[in-house]
Short mmCIF file of N, CA and C in Angstrom, two decimals:
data_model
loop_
_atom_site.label_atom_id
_atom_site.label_comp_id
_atom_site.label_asym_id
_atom_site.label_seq_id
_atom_site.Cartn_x
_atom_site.Cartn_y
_atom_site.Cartn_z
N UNK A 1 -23.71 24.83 56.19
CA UNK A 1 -24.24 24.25 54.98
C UNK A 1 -23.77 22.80 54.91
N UNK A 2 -25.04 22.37 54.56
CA UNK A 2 -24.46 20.50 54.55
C UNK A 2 -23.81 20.28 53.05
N UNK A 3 -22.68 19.85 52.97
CA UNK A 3 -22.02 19.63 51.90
C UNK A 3 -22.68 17.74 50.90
N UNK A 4 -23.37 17.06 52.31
CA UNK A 4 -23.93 15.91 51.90
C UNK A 4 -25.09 15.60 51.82
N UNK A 5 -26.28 16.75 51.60
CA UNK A 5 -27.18 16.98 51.13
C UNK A 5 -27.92 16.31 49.97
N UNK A 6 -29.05 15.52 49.68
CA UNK A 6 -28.98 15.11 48.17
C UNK A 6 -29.55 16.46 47.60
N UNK A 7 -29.26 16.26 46.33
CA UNK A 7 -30.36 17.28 45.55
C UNK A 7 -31.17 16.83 44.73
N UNK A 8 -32.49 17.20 44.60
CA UNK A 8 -33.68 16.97 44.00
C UNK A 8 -33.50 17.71 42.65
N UNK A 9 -33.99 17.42 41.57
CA UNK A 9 -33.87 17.89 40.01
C UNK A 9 -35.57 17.53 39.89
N UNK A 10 -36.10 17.91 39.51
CA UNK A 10 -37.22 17.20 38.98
C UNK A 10 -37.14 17.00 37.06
N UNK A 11 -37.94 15.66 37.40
CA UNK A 11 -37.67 15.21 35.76
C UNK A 11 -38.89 15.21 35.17
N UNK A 12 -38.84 16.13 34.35
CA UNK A 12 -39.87 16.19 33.05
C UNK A 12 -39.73 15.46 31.76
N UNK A 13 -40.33 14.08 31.78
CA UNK A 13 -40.37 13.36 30.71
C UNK A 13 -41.47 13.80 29.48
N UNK A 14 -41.19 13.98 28.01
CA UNK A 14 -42.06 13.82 27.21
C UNK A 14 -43.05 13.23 26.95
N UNK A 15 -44.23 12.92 26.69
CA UNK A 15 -44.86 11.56 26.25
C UNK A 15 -44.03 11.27 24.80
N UNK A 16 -43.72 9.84 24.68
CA UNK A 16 -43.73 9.19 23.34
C UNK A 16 -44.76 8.88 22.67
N UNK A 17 -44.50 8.88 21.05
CA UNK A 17 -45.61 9.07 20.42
C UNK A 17 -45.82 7.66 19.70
N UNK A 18 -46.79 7.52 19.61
CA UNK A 18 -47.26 5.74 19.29
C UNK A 18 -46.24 5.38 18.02
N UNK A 19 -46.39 4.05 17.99
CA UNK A 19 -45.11 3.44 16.99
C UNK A 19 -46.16 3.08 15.85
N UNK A 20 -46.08 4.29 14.75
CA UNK A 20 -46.92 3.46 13.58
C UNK A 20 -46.67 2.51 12.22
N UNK A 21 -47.38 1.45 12.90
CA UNK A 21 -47.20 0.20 12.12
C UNK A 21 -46.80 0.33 11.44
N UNK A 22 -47.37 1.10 9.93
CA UNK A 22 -47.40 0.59 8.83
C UNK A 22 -45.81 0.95 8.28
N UNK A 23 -45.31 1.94 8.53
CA UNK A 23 -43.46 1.75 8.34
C UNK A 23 -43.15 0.29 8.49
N UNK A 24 -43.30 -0.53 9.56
CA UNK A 24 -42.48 -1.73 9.74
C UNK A 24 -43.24 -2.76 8.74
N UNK A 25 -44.58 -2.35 8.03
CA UNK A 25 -44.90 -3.46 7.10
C UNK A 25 -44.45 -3.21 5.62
N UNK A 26 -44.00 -2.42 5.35
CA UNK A 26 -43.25 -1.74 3.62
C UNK A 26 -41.93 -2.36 3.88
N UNK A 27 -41.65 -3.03 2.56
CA UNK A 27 -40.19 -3.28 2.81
C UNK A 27 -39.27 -2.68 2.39
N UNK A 28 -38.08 -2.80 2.89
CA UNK A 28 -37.06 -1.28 2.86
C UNK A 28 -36.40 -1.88 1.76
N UNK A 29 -36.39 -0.62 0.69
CA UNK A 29 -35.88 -0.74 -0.38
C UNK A 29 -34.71 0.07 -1.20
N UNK A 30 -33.67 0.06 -1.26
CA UNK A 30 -32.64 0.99 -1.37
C UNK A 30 -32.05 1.33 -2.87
N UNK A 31 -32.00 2.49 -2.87
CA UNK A 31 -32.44 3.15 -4.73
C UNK A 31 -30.61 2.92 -4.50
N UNK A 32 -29.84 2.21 -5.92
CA UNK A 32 -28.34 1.85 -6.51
C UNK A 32 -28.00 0.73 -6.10
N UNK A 33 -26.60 0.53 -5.96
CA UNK A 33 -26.17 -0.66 -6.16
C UNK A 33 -24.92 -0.23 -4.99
N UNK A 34 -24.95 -1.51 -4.31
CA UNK A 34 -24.09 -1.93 -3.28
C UNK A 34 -22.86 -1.76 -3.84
N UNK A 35 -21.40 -1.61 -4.12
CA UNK A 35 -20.21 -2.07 -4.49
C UNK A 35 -19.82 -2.85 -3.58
N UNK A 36 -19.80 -3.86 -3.91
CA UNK A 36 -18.47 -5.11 -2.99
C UNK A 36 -17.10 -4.92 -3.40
N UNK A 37 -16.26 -5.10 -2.00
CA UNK A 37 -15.06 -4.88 -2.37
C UNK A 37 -14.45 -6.29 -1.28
N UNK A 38 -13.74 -7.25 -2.04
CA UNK A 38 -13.52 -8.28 -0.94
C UNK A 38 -11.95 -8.17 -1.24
N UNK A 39 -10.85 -7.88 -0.40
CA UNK A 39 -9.62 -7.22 -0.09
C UNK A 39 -8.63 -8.94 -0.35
N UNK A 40 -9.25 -9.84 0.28
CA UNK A 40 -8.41 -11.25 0.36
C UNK A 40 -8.45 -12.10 -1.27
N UNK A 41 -9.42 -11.62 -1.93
CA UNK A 41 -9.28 -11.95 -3.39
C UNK A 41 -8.83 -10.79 -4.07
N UNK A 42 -8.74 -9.52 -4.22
CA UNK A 42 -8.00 -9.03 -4.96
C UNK A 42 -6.46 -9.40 -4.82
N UNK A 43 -6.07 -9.87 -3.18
CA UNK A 43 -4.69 -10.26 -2.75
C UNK A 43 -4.10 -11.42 -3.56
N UNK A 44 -5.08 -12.01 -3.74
CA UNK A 44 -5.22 -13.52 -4.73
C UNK A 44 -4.98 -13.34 -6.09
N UNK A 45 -5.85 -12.14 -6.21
CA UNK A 45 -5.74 -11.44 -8.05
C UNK A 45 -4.16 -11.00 -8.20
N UNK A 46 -3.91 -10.07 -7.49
CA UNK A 46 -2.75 -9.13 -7.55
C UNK A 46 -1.63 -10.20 -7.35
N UNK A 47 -1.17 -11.51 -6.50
CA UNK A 47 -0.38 -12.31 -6.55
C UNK A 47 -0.06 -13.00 -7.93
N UNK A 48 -1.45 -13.21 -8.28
CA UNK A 48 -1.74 -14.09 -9.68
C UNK A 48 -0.93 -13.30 -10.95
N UNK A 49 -1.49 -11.70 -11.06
CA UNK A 49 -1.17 -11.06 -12.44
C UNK A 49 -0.29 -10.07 -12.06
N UNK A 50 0.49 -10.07 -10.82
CA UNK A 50 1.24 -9.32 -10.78
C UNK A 50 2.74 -9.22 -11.97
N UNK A 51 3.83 -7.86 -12.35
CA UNK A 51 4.84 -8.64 -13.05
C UNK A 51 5.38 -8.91 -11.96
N UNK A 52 6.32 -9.71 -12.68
CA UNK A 52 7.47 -10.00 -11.86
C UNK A 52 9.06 -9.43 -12.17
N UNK A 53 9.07 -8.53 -12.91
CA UNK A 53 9.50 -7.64 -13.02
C UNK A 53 9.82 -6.15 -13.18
N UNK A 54 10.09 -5.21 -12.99
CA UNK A 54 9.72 -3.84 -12.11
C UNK A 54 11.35 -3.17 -12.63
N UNK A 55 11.31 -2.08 -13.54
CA UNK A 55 12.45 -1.47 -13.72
C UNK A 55 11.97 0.16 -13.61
N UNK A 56 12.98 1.13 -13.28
CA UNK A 56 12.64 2.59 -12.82
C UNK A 56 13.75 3.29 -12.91
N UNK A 57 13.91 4.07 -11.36
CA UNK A 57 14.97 4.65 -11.08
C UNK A 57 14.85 5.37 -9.89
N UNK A 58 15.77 5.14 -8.96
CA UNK A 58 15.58 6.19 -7.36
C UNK A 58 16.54 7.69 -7.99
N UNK A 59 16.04 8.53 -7.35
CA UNK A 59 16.43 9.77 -7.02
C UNK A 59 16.63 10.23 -5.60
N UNK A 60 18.16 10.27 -5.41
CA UNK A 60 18.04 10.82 -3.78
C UNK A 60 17.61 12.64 -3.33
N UNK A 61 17.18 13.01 -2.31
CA UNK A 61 16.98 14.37 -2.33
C UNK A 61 17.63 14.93 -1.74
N UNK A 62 19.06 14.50 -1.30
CA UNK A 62 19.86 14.83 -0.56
C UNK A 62 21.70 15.09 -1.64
N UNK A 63 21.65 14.61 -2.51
CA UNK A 63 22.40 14.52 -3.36
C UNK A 63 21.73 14.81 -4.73
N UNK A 64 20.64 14.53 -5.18
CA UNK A 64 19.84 14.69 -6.67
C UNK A 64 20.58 13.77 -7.41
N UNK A 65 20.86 13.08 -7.36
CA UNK A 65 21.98 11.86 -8.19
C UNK A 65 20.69 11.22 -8.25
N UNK A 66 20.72 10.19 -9.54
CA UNK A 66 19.40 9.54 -10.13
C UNK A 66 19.74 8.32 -10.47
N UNK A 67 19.91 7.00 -9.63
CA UNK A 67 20.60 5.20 -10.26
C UNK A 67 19.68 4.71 -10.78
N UNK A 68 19.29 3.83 -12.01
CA UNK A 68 19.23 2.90 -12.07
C UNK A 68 18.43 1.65 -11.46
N UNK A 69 17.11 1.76 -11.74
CA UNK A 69 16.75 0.56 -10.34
C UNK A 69 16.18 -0.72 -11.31
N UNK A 70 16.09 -2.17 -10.74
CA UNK A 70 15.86 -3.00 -11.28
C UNK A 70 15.31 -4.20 -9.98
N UNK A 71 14.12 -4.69 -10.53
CA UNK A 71 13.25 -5.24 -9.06
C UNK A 71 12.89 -6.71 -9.80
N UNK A 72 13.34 -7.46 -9.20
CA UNK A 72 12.92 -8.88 -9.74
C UNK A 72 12.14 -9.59 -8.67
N UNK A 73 11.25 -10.18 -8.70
CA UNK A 73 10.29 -10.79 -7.45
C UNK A 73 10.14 -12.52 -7.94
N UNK A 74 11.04 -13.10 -7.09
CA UNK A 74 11.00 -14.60 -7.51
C UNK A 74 9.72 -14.72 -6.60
N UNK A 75 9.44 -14.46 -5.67
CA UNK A 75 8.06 -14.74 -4.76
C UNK A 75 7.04 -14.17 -4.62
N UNK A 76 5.23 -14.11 -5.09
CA UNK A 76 4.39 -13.58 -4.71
C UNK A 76 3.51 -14.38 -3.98
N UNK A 77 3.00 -14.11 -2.71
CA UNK A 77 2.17 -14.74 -2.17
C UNK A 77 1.11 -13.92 -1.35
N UNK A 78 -0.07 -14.26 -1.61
CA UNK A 78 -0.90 -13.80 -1.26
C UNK A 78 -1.39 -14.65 0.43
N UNK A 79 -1.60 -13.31 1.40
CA UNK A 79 -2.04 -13.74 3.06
C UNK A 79 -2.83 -12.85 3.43
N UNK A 80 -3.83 -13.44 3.49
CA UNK A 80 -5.21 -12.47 3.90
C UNK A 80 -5.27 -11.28 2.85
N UNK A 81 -5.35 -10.11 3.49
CA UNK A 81 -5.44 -9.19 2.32
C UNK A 81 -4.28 -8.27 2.23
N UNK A 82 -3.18 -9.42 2.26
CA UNK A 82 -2.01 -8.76 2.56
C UNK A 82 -0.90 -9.59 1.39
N UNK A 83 0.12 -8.94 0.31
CA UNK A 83 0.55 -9.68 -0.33
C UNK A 83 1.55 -9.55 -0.37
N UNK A 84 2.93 -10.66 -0.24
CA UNK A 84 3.91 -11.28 0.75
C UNK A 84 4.91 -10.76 -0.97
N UNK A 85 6.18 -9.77 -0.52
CA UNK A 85 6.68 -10.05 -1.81
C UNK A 85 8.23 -10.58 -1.74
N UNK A 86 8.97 -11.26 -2.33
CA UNK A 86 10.38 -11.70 -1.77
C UNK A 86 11.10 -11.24 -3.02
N UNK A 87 12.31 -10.85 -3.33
CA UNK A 87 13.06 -10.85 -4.57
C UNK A 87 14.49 -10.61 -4.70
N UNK A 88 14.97 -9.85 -5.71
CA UNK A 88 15.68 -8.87 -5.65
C UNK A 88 15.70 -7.75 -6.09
N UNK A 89 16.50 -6.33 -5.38
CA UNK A 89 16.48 -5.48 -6.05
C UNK A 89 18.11 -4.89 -6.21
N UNK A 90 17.84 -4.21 -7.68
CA UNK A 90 19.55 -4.07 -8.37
C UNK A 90 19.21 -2.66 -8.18
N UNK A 91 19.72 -2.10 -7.10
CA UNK A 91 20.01 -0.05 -7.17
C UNK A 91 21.13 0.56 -8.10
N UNK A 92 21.35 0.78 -8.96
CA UNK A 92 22.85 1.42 -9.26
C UNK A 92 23.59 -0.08 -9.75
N UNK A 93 24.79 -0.46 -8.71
CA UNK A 93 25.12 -1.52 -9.52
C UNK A 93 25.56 -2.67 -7.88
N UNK A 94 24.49 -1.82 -7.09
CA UNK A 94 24.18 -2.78 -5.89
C UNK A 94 23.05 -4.05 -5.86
N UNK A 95 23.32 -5.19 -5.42
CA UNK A 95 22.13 -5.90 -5.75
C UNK A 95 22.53 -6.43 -4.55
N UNK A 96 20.40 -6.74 -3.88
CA UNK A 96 20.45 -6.69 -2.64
C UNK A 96 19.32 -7.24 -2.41
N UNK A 97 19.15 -8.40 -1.40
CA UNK A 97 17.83 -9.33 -1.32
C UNK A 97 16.47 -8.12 -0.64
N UNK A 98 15.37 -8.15 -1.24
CA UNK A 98 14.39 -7.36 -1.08
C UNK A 98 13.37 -7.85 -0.26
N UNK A 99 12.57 -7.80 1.17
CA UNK A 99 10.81 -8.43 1.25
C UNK A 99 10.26 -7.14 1.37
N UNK A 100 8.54 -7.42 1.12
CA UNK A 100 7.61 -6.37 1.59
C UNK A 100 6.43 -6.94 1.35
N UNK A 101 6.11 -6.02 1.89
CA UNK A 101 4.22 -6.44 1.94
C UNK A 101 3.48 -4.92 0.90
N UNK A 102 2.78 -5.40 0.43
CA UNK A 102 1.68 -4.81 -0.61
C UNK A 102 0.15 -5.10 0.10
N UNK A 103 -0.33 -3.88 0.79
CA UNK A 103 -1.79 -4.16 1.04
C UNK A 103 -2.93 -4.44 0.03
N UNK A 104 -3.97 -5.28 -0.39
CA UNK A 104 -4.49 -4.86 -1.44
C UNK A 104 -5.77 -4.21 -1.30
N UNK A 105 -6.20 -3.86 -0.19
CA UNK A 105 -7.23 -2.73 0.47
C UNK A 105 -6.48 -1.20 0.28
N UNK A 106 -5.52 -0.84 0.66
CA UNK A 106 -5.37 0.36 0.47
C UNK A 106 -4.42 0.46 -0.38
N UNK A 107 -3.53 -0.40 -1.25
CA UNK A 107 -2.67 -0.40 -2.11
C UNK A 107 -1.11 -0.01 -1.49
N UNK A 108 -0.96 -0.02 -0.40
CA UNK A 108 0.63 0.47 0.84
C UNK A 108 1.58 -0.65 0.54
N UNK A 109 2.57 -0.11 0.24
CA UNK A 109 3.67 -0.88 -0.24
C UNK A 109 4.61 -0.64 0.91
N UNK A 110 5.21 -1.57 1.61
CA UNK A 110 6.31 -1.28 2.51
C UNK A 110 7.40 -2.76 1.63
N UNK A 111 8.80 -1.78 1.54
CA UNK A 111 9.83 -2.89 0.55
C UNK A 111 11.13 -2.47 1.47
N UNK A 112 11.47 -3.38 1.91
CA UNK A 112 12.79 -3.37 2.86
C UNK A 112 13.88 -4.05 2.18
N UNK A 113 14.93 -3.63 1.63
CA UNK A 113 16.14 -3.81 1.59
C UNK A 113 17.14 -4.82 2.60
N UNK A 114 17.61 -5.76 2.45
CA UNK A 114 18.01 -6.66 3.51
C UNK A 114 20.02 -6.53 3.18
N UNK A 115 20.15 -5.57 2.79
CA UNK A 115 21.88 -6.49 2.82
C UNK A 115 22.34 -5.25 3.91
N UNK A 116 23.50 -5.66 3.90
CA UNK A 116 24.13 -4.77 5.04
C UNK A 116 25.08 -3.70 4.50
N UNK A 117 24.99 -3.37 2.83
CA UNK A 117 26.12 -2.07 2.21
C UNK A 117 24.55 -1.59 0.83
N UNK A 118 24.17 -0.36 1.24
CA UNK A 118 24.00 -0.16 0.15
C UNK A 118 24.22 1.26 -0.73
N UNK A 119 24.22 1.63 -1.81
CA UNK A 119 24.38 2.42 -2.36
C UNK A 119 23.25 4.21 -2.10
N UNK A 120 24.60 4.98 -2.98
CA UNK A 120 24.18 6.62 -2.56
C UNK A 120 23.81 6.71 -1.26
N UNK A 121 22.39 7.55 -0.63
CA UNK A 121 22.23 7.88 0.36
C UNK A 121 21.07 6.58 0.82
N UNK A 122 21.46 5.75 1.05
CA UNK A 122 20.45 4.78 1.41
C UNK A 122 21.22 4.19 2.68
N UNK A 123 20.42 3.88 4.02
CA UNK A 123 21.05 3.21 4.85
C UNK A 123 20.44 2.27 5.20
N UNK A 124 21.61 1.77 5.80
CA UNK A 124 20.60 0.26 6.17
C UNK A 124 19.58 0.21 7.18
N UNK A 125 18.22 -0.27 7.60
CA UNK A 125 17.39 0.08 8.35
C UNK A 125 16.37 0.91 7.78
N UNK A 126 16.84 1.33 6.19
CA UNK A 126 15.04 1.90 6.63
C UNK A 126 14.38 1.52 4.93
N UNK A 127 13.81 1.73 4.64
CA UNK A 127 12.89 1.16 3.50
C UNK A 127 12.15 2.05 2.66
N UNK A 128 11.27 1.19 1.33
CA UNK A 128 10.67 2.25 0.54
C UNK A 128 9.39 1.99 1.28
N UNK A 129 8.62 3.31 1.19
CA UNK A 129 6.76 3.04 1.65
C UNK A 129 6.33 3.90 0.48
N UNK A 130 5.41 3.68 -0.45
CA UNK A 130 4.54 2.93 -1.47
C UNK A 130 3.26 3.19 -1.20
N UNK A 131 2.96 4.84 -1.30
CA UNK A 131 0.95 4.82 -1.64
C UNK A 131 0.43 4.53 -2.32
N UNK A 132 0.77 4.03 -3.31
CA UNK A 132 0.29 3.96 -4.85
C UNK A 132 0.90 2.46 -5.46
N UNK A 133 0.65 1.22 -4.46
CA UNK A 133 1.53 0.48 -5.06
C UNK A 133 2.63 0.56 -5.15
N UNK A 134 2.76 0.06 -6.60
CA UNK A 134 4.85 -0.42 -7.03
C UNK A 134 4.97 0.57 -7.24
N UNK A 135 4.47 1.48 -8.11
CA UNK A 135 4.85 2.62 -9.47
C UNK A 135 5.62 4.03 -8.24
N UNK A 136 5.22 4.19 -7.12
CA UNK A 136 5.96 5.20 -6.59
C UNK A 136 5.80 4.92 -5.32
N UNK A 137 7.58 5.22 -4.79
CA UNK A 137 7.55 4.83 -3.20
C UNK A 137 8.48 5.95 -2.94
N UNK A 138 8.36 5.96 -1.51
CA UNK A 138 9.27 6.90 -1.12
C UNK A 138 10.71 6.40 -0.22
N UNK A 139 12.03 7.00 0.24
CA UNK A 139 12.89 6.18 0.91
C UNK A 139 12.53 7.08 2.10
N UNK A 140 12.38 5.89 3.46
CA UNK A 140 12.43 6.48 4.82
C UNK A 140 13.81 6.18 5.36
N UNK A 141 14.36 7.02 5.39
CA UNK A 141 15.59 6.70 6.02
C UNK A 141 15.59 6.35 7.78
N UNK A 142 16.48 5.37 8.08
CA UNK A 142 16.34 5.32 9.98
C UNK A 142 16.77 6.67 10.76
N UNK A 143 17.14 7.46 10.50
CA UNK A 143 17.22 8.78 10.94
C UNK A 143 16.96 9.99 9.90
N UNK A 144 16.76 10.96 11.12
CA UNK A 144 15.92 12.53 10.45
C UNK A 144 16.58 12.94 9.85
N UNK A 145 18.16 13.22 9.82
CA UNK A 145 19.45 13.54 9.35
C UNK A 145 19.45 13.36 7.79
N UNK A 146 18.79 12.34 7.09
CA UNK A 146 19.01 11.77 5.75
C UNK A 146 17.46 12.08 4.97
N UNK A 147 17.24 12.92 4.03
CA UNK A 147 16.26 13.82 3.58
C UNK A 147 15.31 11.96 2.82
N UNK A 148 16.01 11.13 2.15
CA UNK A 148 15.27 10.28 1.64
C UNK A 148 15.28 10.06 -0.03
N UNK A 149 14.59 9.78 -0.32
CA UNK A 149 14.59 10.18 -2.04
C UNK A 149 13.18 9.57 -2.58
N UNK A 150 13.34 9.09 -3.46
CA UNK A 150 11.96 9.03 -4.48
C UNK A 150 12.31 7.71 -5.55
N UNK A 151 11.34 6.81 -5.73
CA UNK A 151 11.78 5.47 -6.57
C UNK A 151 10.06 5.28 -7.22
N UNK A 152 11.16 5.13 -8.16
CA UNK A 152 9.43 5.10 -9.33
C UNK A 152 10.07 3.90 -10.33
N UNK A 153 8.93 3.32 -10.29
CA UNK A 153 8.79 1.68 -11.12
C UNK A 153 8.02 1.53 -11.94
N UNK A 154 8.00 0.76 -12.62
CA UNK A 154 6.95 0.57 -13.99
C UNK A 154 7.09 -1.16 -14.31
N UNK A 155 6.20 -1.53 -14.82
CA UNK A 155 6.29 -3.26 -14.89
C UNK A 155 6.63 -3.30 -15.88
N UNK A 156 7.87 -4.15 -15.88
CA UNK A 156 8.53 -4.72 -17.06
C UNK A 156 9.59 -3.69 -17.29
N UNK A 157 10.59 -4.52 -18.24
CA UNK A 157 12.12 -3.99 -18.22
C UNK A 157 12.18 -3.81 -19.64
N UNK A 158 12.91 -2.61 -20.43
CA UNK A 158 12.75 -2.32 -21.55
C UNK A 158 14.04 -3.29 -22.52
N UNK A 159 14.54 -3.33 -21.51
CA UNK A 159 15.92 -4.12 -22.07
C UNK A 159 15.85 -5.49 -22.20
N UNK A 160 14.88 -5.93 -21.38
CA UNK A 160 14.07 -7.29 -21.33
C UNK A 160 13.80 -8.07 -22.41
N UNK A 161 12.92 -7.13 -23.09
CA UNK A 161 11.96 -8.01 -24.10
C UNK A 161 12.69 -8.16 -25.01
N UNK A 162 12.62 -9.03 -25.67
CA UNK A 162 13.44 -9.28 -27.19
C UNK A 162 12.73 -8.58 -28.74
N UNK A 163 14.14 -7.89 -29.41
CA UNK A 163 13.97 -7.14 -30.52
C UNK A 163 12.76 -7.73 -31.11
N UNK A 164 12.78 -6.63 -32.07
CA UNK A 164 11.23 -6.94 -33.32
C UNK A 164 12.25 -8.12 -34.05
N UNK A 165 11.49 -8.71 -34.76
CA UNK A 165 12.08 -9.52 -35.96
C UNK A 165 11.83 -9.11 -37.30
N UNK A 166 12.93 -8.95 -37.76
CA UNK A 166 12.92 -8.24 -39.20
C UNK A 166 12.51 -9.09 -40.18
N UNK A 167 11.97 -8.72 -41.11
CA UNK A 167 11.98 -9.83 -42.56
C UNK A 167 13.07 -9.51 -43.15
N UNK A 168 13.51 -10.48 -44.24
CA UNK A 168 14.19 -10.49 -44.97
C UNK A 168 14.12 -10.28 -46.19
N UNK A 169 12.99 -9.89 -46.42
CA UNK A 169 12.32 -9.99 -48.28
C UNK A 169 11.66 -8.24 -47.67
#
């Protein structure tokens, strides 16, 4: 048996069926409304009206102990559709230079911690990641060993704003 044989298939083509005009003379018309979504100006928006202040509290899940959190952002800048954040953040009664990026297409918050001591179960190397924006992130710790915890924010600091003003009469 010849192993280098060709083999024959025979090919049965369809006929195609004529192209009728009149489809390509109607113009295509599409029933609702488009939504635009342009990602590099909401980055622009969200830089603009963001606060610049952010108070909460982490919860570790490895301890259940609950600090204190306090987020100040001297820097917002908006880059492509990506928004640049610089600050500080006060854990407990650690305060510790903060960057991250805020997508404004999918709303992903990545916030990295920069000092080299920080408080409860937090180590250095790993960061909060943020589906939902500011309002809730989670801690990834740099190893599997450390369960993580939970940090939830809200804009603006209650201790912040200044009292009502009373009358006097």
């Amino acid at each position: 048996m010849d192993m280098n044989a060709p083999i024959e298939i025979p090919a049965t083509f369809e006929p195609s069926l004529p192209l009728d005009s009149s489809v390509l003379e109607e113009p295509l018309v599409l029933d609702g409304t488009v939504q635009q979504f342009d990602p590099v100006l909401r980055a622009a928006d969200l830089a603009a009206s963001m606060p610049r202040q952010w108070c909460g509290s982490y919860q570790s899940f490895t301890s259940g102990s609950a600090v204190d959190v306090k987020l100040t952002l001297a820097s917002v800048q908006p880059i492509g559709q990506m928004v640049d954040l610089r600050g500080v953040i006060e854990i407990g009664s650690v305060s510790t230079p903060v960057q991250g990026n805020l997508n404004a297409s999918s709303d992903q918050l990545d916030l990295l911690p920069l000092a080299g001591q920080l408080p409860d179960d937090l180590e250095v190397g790993g960061d909060f990641l943020g589906l939902q924006g500011m309002s809730l992130s989670s801690w990834q710790a740099p190893r599997l060993t450390n369960l993580g915890g939970s940090l939830s924010l809200a804009p603006g600091c209650s201790g912040s704003e200044a009292p009502p003003i009373r009358a006097l009469w």
